[in-house]
PDB file of C-alpha atoms in Angstrom:
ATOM      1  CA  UNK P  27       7.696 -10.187 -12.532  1.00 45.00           C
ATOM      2  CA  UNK P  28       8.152  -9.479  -9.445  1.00 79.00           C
ATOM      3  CA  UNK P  29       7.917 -11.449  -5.691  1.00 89.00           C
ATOM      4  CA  UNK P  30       4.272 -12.857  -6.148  1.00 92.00           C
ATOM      5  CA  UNK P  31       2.702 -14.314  -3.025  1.00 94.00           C
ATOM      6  CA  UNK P  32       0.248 -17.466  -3.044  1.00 95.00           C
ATOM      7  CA  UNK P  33      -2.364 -18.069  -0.736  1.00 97.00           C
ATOM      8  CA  UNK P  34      -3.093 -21.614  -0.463  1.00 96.00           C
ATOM      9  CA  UNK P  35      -3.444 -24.700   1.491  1.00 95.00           C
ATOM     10  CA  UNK P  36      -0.517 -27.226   2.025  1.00 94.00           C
ATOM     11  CA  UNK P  37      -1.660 -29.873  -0.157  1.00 94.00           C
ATOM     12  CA  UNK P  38      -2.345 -27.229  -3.098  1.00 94.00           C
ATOM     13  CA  UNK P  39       1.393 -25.681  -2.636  1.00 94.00           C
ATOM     14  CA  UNK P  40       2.938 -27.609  -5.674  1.00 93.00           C
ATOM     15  CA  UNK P  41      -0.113 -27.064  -7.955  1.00 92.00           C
ATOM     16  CA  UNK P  42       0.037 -23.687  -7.489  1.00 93.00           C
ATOM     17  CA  UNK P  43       4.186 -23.558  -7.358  1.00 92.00           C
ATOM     18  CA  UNK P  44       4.446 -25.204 -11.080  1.00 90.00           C
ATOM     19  CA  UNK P  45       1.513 -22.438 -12.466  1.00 91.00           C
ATOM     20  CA  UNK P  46       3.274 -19.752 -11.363  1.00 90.00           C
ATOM     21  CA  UNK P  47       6.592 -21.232 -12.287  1.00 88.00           C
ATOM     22  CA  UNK P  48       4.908 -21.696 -15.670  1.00 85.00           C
ATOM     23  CA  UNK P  49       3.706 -17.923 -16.292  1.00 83.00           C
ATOM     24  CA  UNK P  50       7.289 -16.454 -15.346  1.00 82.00           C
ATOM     25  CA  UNK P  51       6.009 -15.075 -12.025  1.00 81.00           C
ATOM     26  CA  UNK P  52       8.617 -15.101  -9.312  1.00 73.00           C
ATOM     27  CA  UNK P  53      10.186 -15.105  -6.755  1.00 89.00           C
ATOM     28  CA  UNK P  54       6.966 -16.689  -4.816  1.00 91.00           C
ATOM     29  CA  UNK P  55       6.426 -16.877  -1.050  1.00 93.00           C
ATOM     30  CA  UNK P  56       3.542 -18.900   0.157  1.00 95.00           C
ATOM     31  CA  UNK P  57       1.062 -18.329   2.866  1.00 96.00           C
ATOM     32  CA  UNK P  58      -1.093 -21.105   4.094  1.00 96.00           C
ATOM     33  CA  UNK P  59      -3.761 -18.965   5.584  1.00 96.00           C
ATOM     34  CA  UNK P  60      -5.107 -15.654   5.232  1.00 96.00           C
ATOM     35  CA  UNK P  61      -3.675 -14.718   8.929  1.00 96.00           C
ATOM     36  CA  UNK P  62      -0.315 -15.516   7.261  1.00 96.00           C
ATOM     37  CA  UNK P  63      -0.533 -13.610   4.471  1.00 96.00           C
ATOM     38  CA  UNK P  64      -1.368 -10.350   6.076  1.00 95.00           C
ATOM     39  CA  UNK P  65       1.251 -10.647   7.871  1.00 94.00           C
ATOM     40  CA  UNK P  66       3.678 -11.583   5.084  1.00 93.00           C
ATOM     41  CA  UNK P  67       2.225  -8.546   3.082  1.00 92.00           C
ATOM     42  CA  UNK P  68       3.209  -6.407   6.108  1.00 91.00           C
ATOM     43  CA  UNK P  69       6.990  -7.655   5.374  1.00 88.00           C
ATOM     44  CA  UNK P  70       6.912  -5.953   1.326  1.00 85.00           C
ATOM     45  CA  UNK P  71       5.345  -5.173  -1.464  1.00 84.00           C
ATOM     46  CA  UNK P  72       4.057  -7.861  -4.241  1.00 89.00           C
ATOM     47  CA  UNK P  73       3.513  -7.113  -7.663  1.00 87.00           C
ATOM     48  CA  UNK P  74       0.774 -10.010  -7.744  1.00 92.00           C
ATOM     49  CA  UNK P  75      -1.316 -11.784  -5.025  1.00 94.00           C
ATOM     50  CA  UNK P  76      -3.216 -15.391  -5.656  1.00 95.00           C
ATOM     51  CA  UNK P  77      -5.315 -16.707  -3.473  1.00 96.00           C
ATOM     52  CA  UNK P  78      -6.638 -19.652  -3.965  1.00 96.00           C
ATOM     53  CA  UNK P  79      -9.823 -19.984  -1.901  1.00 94.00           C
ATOM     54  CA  UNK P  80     -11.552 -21.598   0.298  1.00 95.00           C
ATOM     55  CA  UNK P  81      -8.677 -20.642   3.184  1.00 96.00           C
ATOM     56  CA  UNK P  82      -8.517 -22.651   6.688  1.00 95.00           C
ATOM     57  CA  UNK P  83      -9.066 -19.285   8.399  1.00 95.00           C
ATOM     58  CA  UNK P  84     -11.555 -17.827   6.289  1.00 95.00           C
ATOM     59  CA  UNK P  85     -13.149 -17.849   2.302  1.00 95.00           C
ATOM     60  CA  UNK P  86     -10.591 -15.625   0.403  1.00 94.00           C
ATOM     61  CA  UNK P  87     -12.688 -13.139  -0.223  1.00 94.00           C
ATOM     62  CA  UNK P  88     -12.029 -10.815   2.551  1.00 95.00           C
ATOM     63  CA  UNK P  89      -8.331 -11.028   2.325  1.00 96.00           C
ATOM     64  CA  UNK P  90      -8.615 -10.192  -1.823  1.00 95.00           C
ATOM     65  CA  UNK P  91     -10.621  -7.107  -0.950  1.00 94.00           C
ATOM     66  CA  UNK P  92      -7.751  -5.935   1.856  1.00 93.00           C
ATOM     67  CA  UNK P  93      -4.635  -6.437  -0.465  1.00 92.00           C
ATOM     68  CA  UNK P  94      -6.707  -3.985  -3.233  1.00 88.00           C
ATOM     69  CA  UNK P  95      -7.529  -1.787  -0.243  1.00 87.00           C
ATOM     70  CA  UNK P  96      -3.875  -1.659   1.227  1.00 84.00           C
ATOM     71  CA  UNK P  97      -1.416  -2.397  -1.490  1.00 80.00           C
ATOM     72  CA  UNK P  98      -0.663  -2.159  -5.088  1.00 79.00           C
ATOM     73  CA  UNK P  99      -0.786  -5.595  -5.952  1.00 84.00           C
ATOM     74  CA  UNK P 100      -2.400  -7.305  -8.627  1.00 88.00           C
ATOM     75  CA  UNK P 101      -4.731  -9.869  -7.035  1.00 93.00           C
ATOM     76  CA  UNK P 102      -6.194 -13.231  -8.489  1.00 94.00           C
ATOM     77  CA  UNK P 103      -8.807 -15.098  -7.003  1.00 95.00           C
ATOM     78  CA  UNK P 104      -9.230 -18.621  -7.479  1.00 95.00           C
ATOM     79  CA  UNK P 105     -12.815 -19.677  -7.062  1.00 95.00           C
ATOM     80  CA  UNK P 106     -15.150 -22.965  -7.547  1.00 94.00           C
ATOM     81  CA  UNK P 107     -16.776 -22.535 -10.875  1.00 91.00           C
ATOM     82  CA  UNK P 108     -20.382 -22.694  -8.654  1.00 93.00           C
ATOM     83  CA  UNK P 109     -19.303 -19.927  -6.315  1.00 92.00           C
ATOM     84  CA  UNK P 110     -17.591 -17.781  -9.399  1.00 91.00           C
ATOM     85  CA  UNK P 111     -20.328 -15.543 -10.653  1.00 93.00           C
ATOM     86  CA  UNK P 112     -21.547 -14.889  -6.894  1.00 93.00           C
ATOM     87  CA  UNK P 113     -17.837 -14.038  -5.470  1.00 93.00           C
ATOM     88  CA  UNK P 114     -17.184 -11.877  -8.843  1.00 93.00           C
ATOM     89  CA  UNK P 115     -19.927  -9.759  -8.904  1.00 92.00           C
ATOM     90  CA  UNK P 116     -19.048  -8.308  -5.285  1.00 88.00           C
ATOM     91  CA  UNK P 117     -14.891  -8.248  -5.833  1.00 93.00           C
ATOM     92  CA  UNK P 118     -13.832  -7.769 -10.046  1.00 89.00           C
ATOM     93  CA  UNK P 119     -15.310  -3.880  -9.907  1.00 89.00           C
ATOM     94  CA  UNK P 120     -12.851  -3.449  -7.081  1.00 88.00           C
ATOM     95  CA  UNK P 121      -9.878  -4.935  -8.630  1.00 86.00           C
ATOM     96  CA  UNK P 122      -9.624  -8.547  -8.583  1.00 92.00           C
ATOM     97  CA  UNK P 123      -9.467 -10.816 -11.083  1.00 91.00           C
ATOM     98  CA  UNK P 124     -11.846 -13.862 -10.609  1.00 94.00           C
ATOM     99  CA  UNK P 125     -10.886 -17.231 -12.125  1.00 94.00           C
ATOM    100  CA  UNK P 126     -13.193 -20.072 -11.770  1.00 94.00           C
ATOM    101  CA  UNK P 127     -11.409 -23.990 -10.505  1.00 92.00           C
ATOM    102  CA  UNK P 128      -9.689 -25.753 -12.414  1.00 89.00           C
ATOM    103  CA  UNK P 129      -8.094 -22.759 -13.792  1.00 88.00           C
ATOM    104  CA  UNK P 130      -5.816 -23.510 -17.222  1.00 87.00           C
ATOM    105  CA  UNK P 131      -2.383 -22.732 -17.867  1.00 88.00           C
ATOM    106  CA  UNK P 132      -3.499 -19.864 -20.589  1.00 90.00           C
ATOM    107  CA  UNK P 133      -6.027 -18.198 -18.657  1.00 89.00           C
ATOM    108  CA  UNK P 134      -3.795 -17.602 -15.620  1.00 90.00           C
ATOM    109  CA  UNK P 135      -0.521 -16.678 -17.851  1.00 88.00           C
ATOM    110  CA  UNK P 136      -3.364 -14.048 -19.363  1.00 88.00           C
ATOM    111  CA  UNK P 137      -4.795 -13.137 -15.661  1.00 87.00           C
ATOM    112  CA  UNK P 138      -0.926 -12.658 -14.670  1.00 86.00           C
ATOM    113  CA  UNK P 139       0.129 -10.626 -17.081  1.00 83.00           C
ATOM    114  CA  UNK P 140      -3.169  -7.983 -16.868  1.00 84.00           C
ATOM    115  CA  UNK P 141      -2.130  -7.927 -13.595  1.00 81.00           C
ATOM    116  CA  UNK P 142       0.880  -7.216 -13.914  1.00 77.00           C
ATOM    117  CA  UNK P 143       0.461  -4.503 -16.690  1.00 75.00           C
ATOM    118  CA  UNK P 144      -1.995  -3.303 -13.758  1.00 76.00           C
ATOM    119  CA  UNK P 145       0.128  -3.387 -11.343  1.00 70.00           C
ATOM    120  CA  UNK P 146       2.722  -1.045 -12.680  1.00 70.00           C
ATOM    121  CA  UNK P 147      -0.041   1.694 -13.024  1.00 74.00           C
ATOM    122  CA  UNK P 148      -1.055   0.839  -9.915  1.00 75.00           C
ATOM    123  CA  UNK P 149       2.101   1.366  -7.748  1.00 75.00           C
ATOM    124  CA  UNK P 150       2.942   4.560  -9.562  1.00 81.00           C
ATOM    125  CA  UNK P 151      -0.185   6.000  -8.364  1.00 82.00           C
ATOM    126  CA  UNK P 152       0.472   4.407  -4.872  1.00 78.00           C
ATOM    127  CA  UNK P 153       4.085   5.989  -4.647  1.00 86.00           C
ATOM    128  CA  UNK P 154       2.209  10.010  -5.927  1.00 91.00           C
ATOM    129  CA  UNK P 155      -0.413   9.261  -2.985  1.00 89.00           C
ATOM    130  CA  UNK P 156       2.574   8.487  -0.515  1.00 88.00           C
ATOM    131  CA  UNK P 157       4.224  11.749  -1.391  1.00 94.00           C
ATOM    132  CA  UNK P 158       1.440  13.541  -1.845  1.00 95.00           C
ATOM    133  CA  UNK P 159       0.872  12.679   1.658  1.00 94.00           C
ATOM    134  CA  UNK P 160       4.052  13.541   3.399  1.00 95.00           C
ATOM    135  CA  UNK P 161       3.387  16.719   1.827  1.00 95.00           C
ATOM    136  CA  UNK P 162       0.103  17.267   3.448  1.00 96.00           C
ATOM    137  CA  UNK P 163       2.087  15.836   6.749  1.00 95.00           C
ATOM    138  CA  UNK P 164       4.867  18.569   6.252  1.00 95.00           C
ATOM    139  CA  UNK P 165       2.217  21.757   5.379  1.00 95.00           C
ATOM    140  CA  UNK P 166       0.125  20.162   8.501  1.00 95.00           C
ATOM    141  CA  UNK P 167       3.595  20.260  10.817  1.00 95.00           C
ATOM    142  CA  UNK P 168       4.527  23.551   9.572  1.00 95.00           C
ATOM    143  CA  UNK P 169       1.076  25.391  10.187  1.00 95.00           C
ATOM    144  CA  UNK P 170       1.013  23.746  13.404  1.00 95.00           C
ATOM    145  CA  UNK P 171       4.614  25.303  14.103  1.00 95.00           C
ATOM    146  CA  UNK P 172       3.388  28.736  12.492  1.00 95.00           C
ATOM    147  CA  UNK P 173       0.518  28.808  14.988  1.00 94.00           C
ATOM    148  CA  UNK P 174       3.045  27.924  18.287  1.00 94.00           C
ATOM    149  CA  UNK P 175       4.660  31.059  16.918  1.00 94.00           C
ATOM    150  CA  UNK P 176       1.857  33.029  16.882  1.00 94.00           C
ATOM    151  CA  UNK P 177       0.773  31.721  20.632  1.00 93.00           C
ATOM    152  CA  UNK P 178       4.108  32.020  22.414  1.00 92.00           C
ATOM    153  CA  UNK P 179       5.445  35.696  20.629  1.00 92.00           C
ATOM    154  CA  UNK P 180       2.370  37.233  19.294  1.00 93.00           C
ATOM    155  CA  UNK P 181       3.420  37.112  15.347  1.00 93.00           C
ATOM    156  CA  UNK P 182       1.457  36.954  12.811  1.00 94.00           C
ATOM    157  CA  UNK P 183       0.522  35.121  10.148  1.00 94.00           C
ATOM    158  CA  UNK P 184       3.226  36.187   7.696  1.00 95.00           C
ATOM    159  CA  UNK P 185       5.963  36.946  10.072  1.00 95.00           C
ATOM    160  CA  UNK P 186       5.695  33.057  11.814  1.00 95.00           C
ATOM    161  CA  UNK P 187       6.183  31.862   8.309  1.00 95.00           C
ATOM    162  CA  UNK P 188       8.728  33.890   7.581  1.00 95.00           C
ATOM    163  CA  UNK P 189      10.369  33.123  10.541  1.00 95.00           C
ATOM    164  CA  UNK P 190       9.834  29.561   9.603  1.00 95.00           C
ATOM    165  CA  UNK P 191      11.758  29.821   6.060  1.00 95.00           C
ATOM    166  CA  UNK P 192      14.569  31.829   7.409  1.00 95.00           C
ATOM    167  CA  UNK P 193      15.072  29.353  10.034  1.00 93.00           C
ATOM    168  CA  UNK P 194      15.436  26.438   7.673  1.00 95.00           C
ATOM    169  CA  UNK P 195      17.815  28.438   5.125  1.00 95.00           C
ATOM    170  CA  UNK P 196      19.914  29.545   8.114  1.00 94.00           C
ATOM    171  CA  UNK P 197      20.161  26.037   9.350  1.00 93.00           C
ATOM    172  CA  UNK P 198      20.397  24.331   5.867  1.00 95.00           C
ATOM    173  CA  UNK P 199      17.041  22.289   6.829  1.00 96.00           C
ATOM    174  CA  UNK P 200      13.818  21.469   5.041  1.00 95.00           C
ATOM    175  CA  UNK P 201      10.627  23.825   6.116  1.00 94.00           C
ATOM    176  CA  UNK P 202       9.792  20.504   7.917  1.00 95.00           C
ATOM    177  CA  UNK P 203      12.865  20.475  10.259  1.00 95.00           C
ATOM    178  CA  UNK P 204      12.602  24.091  10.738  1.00 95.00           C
ATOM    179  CA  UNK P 205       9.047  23.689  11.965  1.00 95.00           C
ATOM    180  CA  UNK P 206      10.418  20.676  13.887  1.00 94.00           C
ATOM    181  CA  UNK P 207      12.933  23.047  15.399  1.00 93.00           C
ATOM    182  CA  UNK P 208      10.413  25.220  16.422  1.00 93.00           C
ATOM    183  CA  UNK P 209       7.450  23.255  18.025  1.00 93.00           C
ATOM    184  CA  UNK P 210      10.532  21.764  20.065  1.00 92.00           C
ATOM    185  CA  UNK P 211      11.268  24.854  21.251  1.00 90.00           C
ATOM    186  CA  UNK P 212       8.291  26.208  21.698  1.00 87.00           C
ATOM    187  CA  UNK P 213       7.664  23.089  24.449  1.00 82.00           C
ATOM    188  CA  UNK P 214       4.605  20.937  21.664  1.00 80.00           C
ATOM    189  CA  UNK P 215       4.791  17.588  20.912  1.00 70.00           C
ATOM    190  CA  UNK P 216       5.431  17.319  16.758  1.00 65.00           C
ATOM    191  CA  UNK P 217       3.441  13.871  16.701  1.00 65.00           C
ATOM    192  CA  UNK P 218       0.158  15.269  17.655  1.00 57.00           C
TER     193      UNK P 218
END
């Protein structure tokens, strides 16, 4: 596997080290709260994220339901068997796997490797959506550079995108430098 972070309190940190030692997952950074982890997800990606709740700073809950939102880790949520059924019904339909306390060996080496299987569907989907977006970016930059064209020398349509292509093939450029290249020039900001 690979770099796993857990999210749990001091005293829990060995506990938690030897099940995760156990189940092959590694290398594993810990977090002792959930304002630590956020911040440790912002350093890298993790192929699986267990929290083991309640938190100092907060239930768990919240923090399970960000890492699904934000990243393609697989995310386990250990629970109090009295507070399982409540905390699963609002967070397993969204992608995290519940597990009620004291959670066996078995059922977490079964948790972590869904998760994992999960996971690798998961951040192939998350790398199309990231270039799938810096596509959008580029034909968003490029239109924006087509209609500076059309402001500042009356072309049209056509001939600003034309003028676009040419550009990059005479410089050697992407259609996104070229357009770069020409808001520049044409005095616009290209971070708008």
């Amino acid at each position: 596997m690979e770099r796993t972070l857990a999210v749990c309190v001091p005293k829990h940190r060995e506990a938690m080290a030897s099940l995760l030692s156990s189940c092959g997952c590694g290398p594993v950074l810990f977090a002792q709260s959930a304002g630590e982890a956020r911040r440790r997800l912002l350093e890298g990606e993790f192929q699986l994220v267990v929290i083991n709740a309640p938190l100092p700073d907060e239930f768990g809950r919240d923090l399970a339901l960000s890492v699904v939102d934000s990243a393609p880790a697989g995310v386990i949520l250990f629970v109090a068997s009295a507070q399982a059924k409540e905390v699963a019904a609002g967070v397993e339909k969204l992608g995290v796997f519940v597990l009620e306390k004291p959670v066996s060996r078995i059922l977490f080496s079964q948790a972590a490797r869904l998760a994992g299987a999960s996971w690798g569907r998961l951040f192939r989907l998350h790398q199309e959506n990231r270039r799938l977006l810096g596509q959008l970016e580029d034909i968003r930059l490029i239109c924006r550079a087509k209609c500076a064209l059309c402001r500042r020398f009356s072309m049209t349509e056509d001939e600003a995108h034309h003028y676009i292509e040419h550009r990059a093939m005479d410089l050697r450029v992407s259609r996104r430098e070229a357009a770069l290249e020409v808001l520049a020039s044409c005095g616009e900001a290209a971070d708008r």
